[in-house]
XYZ file of C-alpha atoms in Angstrom:
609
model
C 180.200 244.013 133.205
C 176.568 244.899 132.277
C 174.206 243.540 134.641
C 172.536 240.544 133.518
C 168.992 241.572 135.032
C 168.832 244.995 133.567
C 170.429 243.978 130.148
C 168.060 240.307 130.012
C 166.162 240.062 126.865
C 162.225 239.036 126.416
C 161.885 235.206 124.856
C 161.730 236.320 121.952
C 162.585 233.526 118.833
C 164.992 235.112 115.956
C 164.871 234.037 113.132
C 168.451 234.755 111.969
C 170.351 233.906 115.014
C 171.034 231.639 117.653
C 168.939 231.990 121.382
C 171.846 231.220 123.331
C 173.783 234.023 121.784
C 175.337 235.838 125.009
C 175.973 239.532 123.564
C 178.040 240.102 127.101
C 180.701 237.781 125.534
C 181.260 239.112 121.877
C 184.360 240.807 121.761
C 184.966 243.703 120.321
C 181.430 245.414 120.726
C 180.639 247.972 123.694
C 177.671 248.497 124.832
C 176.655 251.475 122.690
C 177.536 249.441 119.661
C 175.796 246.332 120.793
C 172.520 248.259 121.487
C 172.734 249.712 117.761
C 173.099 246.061 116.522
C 170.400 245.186 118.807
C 167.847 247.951 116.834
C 169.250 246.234 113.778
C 168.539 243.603 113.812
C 165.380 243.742 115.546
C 163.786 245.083 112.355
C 164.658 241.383 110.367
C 163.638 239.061 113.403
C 160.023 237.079 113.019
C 157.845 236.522 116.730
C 156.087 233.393 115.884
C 153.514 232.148 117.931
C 151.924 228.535 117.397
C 148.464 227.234 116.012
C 148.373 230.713 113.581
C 148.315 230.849 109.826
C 151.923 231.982 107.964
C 152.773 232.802 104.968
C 155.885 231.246 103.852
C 158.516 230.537 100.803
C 158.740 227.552 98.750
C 162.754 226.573 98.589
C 162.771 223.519 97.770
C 160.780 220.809 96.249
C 161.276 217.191 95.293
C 159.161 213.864 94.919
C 157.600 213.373 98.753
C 157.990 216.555 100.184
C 157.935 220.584 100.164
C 160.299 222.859 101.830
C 158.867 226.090 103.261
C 160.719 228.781 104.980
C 158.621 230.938 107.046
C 161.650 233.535 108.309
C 162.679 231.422 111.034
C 166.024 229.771 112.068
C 164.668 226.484 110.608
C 162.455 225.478 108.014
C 159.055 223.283 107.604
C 158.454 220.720 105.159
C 155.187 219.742 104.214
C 154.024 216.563 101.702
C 153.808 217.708 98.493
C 150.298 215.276 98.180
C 148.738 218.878 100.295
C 149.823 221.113 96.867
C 147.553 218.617 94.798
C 146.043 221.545 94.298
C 148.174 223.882 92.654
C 149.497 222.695 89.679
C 152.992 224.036 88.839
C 154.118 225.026 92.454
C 158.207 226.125 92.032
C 160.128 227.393 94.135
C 159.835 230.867 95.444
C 156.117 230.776 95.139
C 154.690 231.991 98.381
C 151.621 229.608 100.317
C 149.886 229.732 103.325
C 150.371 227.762 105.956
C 149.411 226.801 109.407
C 151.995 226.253 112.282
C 151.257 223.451 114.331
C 154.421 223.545 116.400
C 157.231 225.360 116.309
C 160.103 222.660 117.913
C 158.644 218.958 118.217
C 161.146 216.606 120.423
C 162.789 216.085 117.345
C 163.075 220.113 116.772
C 161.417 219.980 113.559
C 158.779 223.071 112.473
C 155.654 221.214 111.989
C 153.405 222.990 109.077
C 150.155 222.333 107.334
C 148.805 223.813 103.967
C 145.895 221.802 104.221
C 144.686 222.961 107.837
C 145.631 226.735 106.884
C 143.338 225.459 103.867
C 140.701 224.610 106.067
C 140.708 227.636 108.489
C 140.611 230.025 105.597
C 137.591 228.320 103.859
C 135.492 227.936 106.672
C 136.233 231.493 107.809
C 135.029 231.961 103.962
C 132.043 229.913 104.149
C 130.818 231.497 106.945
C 131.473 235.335 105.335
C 129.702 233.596 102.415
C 126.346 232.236 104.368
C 126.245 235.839 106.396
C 126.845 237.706 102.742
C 124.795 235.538 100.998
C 128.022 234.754 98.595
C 128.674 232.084 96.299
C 131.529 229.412 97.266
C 132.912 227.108 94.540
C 133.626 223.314 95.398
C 134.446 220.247 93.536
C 131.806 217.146 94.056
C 134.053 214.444 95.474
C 131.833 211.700 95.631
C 128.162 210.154 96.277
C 126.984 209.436 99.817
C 123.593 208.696 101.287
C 120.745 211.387 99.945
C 123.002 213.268 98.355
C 127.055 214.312 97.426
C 130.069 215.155 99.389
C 131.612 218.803 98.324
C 134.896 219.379 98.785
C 135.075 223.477 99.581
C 138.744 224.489 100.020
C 139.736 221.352 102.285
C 135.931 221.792 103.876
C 133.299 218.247 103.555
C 130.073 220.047 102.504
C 126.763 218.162 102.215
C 125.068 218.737 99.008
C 121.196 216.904 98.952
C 120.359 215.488 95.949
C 117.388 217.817 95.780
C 119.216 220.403 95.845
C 121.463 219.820 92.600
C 119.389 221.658 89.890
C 116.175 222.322 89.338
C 115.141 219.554 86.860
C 115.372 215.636 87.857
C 118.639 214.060 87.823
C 118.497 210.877 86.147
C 122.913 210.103 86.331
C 123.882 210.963 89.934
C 127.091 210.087 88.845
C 128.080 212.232 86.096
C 128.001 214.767 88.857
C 130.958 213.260 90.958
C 134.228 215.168 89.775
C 132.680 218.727 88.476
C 133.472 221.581 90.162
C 130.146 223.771 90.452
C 129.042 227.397 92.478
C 127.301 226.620 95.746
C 125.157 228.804 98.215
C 125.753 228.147 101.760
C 122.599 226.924 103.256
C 122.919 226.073 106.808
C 126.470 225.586 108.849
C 126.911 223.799 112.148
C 130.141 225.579 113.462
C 130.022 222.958 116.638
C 129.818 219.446 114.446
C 131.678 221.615 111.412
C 128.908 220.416 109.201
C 128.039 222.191 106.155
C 124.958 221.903 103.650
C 124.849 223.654 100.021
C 122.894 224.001 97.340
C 122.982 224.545 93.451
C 119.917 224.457 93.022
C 119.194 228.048 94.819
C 121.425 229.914 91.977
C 119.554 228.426 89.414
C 116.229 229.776 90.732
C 117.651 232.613 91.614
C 119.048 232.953 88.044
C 115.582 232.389 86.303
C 113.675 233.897 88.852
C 113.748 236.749 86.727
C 113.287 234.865 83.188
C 110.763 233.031 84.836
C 108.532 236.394 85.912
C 109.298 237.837 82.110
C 107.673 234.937 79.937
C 104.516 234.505 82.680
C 103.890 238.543 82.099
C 104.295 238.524 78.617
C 102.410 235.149 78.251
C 100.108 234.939 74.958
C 97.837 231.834 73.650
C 99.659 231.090 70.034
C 103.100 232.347 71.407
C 105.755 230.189 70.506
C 108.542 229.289 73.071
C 111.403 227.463 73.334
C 111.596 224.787 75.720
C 113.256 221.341 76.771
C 111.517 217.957 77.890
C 111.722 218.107 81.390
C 109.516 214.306 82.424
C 107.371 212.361 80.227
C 104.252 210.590 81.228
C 101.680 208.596 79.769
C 99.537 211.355 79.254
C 101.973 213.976 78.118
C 105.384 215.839 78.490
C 106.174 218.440 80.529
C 108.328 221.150 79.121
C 110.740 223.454 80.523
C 110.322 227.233 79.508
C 112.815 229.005 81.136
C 111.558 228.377 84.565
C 108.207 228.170 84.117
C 106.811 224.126 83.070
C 104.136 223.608 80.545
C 102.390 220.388 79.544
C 102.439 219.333 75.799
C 99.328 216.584 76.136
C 100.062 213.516 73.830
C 97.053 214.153 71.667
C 98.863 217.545 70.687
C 102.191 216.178 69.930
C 101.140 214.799 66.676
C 98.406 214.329 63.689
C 99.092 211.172 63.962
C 97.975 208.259 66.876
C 100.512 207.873 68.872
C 101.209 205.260 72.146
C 103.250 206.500 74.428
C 104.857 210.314 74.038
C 108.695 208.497 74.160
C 107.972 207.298 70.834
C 107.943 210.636 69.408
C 110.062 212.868 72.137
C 112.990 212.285 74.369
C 114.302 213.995 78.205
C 116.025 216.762 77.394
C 114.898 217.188 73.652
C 115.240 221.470 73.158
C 111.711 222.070 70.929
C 109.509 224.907 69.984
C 106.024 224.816 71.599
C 102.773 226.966 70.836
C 100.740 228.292 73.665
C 97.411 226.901 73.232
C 95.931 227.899 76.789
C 96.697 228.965 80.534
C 94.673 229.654 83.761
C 94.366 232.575 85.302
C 97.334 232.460 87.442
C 99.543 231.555 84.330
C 100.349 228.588 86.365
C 98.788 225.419 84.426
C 100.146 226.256 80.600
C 98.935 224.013 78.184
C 101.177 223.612 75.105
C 100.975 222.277 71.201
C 103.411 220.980 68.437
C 101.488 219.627 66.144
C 99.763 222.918 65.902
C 102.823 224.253 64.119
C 102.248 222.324 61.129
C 99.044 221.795 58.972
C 96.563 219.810 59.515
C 96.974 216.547 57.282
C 93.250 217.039 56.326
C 93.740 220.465 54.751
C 96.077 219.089 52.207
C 94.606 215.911 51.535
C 96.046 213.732 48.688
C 94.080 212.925 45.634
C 94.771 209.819 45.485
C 92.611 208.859 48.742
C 89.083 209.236 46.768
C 85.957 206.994 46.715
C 86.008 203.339 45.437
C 90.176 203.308 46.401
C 92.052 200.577 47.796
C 94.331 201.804 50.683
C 96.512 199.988 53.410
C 96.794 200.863 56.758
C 97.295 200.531 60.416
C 94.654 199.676 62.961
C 94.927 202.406 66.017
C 91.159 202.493 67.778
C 89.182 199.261 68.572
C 85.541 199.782 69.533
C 82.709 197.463 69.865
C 81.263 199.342 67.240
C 84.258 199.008 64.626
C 87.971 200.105 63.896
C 89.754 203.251 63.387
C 92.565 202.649 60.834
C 95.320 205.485 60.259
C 95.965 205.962 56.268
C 98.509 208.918 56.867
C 99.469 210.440 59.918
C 96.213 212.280 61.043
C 94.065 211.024 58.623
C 91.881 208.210 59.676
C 88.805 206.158 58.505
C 86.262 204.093 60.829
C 85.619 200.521 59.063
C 82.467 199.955 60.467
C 81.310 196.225 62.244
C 78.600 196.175 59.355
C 81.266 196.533 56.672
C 83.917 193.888 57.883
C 81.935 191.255 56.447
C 79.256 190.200 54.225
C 77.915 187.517 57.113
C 75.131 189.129 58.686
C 76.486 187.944 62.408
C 80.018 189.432 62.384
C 82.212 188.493 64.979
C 83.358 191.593 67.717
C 86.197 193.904 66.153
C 88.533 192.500 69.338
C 87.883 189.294 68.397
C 89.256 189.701 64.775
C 91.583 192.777 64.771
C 94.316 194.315 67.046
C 95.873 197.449 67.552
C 99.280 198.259 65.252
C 97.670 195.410 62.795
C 97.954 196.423 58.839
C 95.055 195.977 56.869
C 93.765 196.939 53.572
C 90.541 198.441 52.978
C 88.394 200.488 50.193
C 87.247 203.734 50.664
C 83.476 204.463 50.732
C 82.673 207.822 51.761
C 84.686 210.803 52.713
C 83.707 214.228 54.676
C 86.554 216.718 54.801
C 84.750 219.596 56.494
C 83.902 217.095 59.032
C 87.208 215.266 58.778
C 86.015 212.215 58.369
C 86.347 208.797 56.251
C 84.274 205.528 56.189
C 86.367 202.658 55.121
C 85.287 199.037 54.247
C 86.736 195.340 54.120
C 84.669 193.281 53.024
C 84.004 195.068 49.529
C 87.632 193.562 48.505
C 85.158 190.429 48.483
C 82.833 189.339 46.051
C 79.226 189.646 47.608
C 78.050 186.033 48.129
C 74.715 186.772 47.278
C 75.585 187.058 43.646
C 75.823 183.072 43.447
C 72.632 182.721 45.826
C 69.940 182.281 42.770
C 71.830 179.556 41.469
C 73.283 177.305 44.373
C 70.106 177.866 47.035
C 67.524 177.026 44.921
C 63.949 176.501 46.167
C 63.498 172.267 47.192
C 67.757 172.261 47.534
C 68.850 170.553 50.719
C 71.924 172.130 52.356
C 73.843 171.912 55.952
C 74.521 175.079 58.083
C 75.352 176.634 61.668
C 73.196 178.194 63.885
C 74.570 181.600 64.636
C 71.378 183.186 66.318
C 67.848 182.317 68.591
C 64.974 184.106 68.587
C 61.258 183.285 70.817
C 60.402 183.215 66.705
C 62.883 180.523 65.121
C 66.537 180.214 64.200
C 69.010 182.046 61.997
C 71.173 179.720 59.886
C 74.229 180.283 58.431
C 74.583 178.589 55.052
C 77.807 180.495 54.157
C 79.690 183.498 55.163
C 76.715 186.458 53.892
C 74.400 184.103 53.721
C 71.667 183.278 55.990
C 68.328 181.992 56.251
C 65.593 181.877 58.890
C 63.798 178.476 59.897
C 60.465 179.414 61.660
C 59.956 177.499 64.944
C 56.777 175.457 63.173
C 59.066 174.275 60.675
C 61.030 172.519 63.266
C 59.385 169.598 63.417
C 56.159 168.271 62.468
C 55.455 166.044 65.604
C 56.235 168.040 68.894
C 55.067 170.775 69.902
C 58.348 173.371 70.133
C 57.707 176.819 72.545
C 61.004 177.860 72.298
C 63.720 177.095 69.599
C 66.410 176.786 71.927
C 64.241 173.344 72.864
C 65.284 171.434 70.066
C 69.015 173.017 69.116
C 72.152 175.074 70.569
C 73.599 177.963 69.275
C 76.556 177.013 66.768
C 75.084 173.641 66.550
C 74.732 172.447 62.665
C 71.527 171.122 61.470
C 70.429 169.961 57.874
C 67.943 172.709 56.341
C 65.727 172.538 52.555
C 65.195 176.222 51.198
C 61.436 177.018 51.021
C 61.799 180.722 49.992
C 63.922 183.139 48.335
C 64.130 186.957 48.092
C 67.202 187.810 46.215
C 66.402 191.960 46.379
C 65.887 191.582 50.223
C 68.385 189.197 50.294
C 66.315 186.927 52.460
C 66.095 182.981 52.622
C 63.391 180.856 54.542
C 64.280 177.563 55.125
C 62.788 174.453 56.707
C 64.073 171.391 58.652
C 60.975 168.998 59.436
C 60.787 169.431 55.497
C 63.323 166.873 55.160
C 60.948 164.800 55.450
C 57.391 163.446 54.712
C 54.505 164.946 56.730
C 53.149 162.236 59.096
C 49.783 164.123 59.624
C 48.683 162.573 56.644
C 48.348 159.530 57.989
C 48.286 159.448 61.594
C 44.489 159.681 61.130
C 43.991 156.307 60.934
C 46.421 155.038 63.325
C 45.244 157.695 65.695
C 41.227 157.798 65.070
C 38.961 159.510 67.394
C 37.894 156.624 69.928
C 41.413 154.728 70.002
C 43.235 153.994 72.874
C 46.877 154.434 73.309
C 49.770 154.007 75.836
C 51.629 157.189 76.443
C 53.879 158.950 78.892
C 53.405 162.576 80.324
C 56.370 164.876 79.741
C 54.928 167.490 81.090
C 52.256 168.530 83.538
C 50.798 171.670 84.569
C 47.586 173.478 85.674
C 46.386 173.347 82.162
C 46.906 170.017 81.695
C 49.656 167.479 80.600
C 51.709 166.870 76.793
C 51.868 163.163 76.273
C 54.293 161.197 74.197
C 52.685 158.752 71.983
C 54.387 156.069 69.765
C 55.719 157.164 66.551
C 57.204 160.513 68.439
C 53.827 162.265 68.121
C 52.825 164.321 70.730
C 49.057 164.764 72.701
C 47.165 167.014 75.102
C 45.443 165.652 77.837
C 43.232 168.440 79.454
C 43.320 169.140 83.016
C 39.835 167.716 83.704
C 40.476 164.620 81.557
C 43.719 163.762 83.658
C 41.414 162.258 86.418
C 41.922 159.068 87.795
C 40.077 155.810 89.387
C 38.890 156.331 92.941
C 41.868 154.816 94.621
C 44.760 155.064 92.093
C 47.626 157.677 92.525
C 47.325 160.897 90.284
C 49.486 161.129 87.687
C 52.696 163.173 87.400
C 55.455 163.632 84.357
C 57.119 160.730 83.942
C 54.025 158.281 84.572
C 53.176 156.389 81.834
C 49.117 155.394 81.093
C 46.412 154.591 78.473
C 44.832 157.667 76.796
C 41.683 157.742 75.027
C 41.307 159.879 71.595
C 39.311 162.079 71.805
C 40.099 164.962 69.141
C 42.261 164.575 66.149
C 42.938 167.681 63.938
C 45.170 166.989 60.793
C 44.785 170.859 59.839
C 46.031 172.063 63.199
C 48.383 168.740 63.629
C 46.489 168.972 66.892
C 45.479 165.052 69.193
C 43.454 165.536 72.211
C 43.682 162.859 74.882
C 41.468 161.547 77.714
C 42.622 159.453 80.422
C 39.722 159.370 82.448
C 37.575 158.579 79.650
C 39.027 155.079 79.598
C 38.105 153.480 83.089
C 35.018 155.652 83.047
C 33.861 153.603 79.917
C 35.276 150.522 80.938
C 32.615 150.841 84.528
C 29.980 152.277 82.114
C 30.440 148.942 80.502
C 30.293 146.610 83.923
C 27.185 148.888 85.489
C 25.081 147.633 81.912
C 26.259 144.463 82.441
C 24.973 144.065 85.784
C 21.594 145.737 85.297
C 20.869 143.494 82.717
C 21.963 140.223 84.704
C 20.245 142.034 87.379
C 17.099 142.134 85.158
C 17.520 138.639 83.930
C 17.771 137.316 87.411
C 14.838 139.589 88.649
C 12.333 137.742 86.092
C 13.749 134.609 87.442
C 13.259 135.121 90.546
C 10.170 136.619 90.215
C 8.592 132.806 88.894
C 10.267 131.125 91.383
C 8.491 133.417 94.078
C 5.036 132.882 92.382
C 5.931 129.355 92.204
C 7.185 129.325 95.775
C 6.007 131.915 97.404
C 8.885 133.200 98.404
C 10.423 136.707 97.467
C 14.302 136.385 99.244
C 17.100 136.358 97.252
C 19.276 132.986 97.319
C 22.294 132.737 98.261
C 23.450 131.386 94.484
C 22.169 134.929 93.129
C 24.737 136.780 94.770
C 27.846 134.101 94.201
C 26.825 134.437 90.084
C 26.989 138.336 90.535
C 30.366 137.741 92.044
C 31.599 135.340 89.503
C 30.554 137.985 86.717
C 32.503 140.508 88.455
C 35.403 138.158 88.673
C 35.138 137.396 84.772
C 34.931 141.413 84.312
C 38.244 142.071 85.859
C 40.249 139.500 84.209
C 39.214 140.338 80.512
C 39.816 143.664 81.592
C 43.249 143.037 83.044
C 43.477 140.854 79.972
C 43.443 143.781 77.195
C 45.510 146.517 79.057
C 49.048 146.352 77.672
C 52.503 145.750 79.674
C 53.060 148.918 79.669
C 49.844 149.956 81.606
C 50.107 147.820 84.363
């Protein structure tokens, strides 16, 4: 019998036979010939060892689950969900896989493709950030800031800024595509992983990029794709390098908003029109690749035409209305209408309106085209001679003031001025804005009329009869009237009489009786005449002038009762003796007075009291 101690064998797991097999018991081997099986089959027995990666043999495969046989007494079976992966797995097709355990309580093999999976890409993602390799990985889904890679059974963060080099405007056309990544940044503790795309582009048109800035030439045309629009331009993609294609060189023509003409990711040719120094601000043209519209203008736009189009520019100072793309014609204010106080272009027109206009002048060395509206209009002042004649009464609006009169509109183009003396023929008018509002209406009679400088001068106090010619005698020099002040200053004070004339009372005249307040605007009083002026429709008043006369009158009427009494009085004294004045004297000097007062208070009027 062999001794057990010197013949015991290491643990060692076959794969093709059982561990309990006791070689001391086979019969019919000796010991030479079971130490010749031994070296046998030592060369066809597996040492396995747990949590290592194995390559193994597909034998069998059905719905749920994959058989694997990795050269050991019993076989693993994996799902068949971890070969979603390989598409057409059959048996005898050889995988990787991980060994988890060798014998579980159940003495099962327990293998996994996907962890074997999982060791082998982060072993390559790690070779790939130290060799500065590319990895490929399918975008599983969106997350916060970015996308979730899936890298050979690895969860890779990709940040959205890092997909490509252009914006992304659909995130999720992304999810699903399997794309080339460059490691970034690992985290072998947490396992976390962070790619990028967007480093092989620029790494890709690094070199395209330096090629078009050193051969760079104004009036070079490139290829290029809309990369963002703006409201002042597009940006363009050259191959790495972004130019900016202002909206005023995308077209001839006036354009809004650069969308109307160009959309993201539109491939166009570009000219180079400029660059700094540093080739890194490129400005770029398109309509430069085409004519200008002026250099081939059509025949039919000529002098004296009629032509429709649509209103792009408005300015306080007129419109600018496109006739063809790039061809454009200011109608100036002046020429919108025959009324001499047009209304402001905004108030009238608005941008993208169609209009129709005649053409009045055109420069094409200076590109330019003066357009008018109102010429598809009869001018009004063709029928002036014959319905504003001279004496003919007519209604219009005031459209404008001036310190020197008003402006009245009889009809659209036709105007006439009405001086500020032929307001009125009574009051006295400083300013015209006194007697009438702007936009007001007022009754006019036409006075003048200048056809060749188109001129009218009308009239309103006209209308009627001039009162001048007879206020004389109902104002004559002397008079006395009742009036109230409407004004008062340092000069004096404008009264208003009866009939709705008007006086001036000089300062100096505006004094009154010791003891009676002064008088203000508003007061009413008698005024004397003192100056009437048909000529220069001019009254001059006198308030002080009418008590003054009126104690003028009582001082003569007491000197001569004074006198009458003295010669009296005198014969008494010779008579008497005696030369004292009576007591009866002075009550008939007070019962004059008395009688003085009331015929005074007598004649004043209501009004004056």
């Amino acid at each position: 019998m062999v001794d057990e101690k010197k013949t015991a064998k290491p643990q060692v797991l076959s794969l093709s036979g059982d561990d309990s097999f006791d070689w001391d018991e086979a019969e019919g081997y000796n010991e030479k010939q079971r130490m010749e099986l031994e070296k046998l089959y030592a060369g066809t027995l597996n040492t396995l060892q747990e949590q290592q990666i194995l390559t193994g043999t597909v034998v069998a495969i059905d719905n749920r689950e994959v058989v694997i046989n990795v050269g050991f007494k019993s076989e693993g079976v994996i799902p068949v969900t971890e070969f979603r992966d390989v598409p057409g797995l059959k048996v005898g097709d050889k995988v990787e896989v991980f060994l988890e355990t060798i014998e579980n309580r159940g003495g099962e093999m327990i293998l996994s493709r996907r962890t074997a999976n999982s060791i082998r890409s982060w072993a390559k993602i790690k070779e790939a950030l130290d060799g500065d390799e590319v990895v490929t990985g399918t975008v599983a889904r969106r997350t916060k800031g970015g996308f979730v890679v899936d890298i050979g059974g690895i969860e890779a963060f990709l940040p959205g800024s890092q997909i490509d080099v252009k914006p992304i405007r659909d995130y999720d056309s992304y999810v699903g595509k399997q794309m080339d990544f460059k490691v970034v940044k690992i985290n072998e503790l947490q396992h976390n992983v962070v790619i990028s795309h967007k480093a092989l582009i620029e790494k890709d048109i690094e070199a395209q990029k330096a090629e078009i800035i050193n051969n760079l030439e104004k009036g070079q045309v490139l290829e290029g794709t809309v990369k963002n629009i703006t409201s002042f331009g597009v940006f363009i993609d050259l191959g790495g390098v972004d130019g900016l294609l202002h909206i005023t060189d995308i077209s001839w023509g006036r354009i809004n908003s650069p969308d109307e003409v160009l959309a993201l990711d539109q491939r166009l040719n570009v000219v180079v029109l400029d660059f700094d120094d540093d080739k890194k601000r490129i400005s770029l043209g398109l309509k430069q690749l085409e004519a200008h519209p002026w250099d081939s203008i059509s025949d039919k736009l000529a002098v004296n035409a009629q032509v429709k189009g649509r209103i792009v520019t408005i300015a306080d100072y007129g419109v600018f209305v496109e006739i063809q793309p790039g061809i454009e014609g200011l109608v100036h204010v002046s020429e919108m209408s025959w009324s001499s106080h047009p209304k402001s272009p905004s108030e009238t027109y608005s941008v993208g309106q169609e209009i129709d206009a005649v053409i009045l002048a055109i420069d094409t060395e200076e590109r330019k085209m003066s357009l008018g509206i109102k010429q598809l209009q009869p001018d009004p002042w063709q029928f002036v001679a014959s319905k504003y004649t001279v004496g003919s009464r007519h209604t219009g609006t005031v459209r404008n003031i001036t310190n020197y009169g008003l402006f009245v509109e009889l009809e659209e183009g036709v105007d006439g001025l009405i001086h500020v003396q032929d307001l009125s023929w009574n009051k006295k008018i400083n300013h015209p804005s006194e007697f009438i509002g702007k936009d007001q209406t007022l009754e006019v009679v036409v006075l003048e009329l200048d056809l060749e400088q188109h001129r009218l001068r009308l009239g309103h106090k006209q209308l009627t009869e001039d009162p001048w010619e007879t206020l004389e005698t109902v104002f004559p020099v002397g008079s006395v009237h009742s009036g109230t002040l409407s004004k008062v200053d340092t000069k004096g004070a404008v009264v208003e009489l009866p009939y709705g004339i008007e006086g001036f009372v000089p300062a100096k005249q505006l004094k009154v009786e010791q003891g009676k307040e002064a008088l203000r605007e508003g007061a009413a009083a008698d005024f004397k005449v003192i100056e009437f002026n048909k000529d220069s429709k001019r009254i001059v008043l006198s308030h002080t002038a009418t008590w003054e006369a009126k104690n003028e009158a009582s001082d003569d009427e007491v000197k001569e009762f004074t006198a009458k009494k003295g010669k009296k009085t005198a014969t008494t004294t010779k008579s008497s003796g005696n030369d004292k004045d009576t007591l009866g004297d002075f009550d008939a000097l007070a019962g004059l007075k008395e009688s003085m007062l009331a015929n005074e208070k007598q004649q004043k009027p209501d009004s004056a009291e």
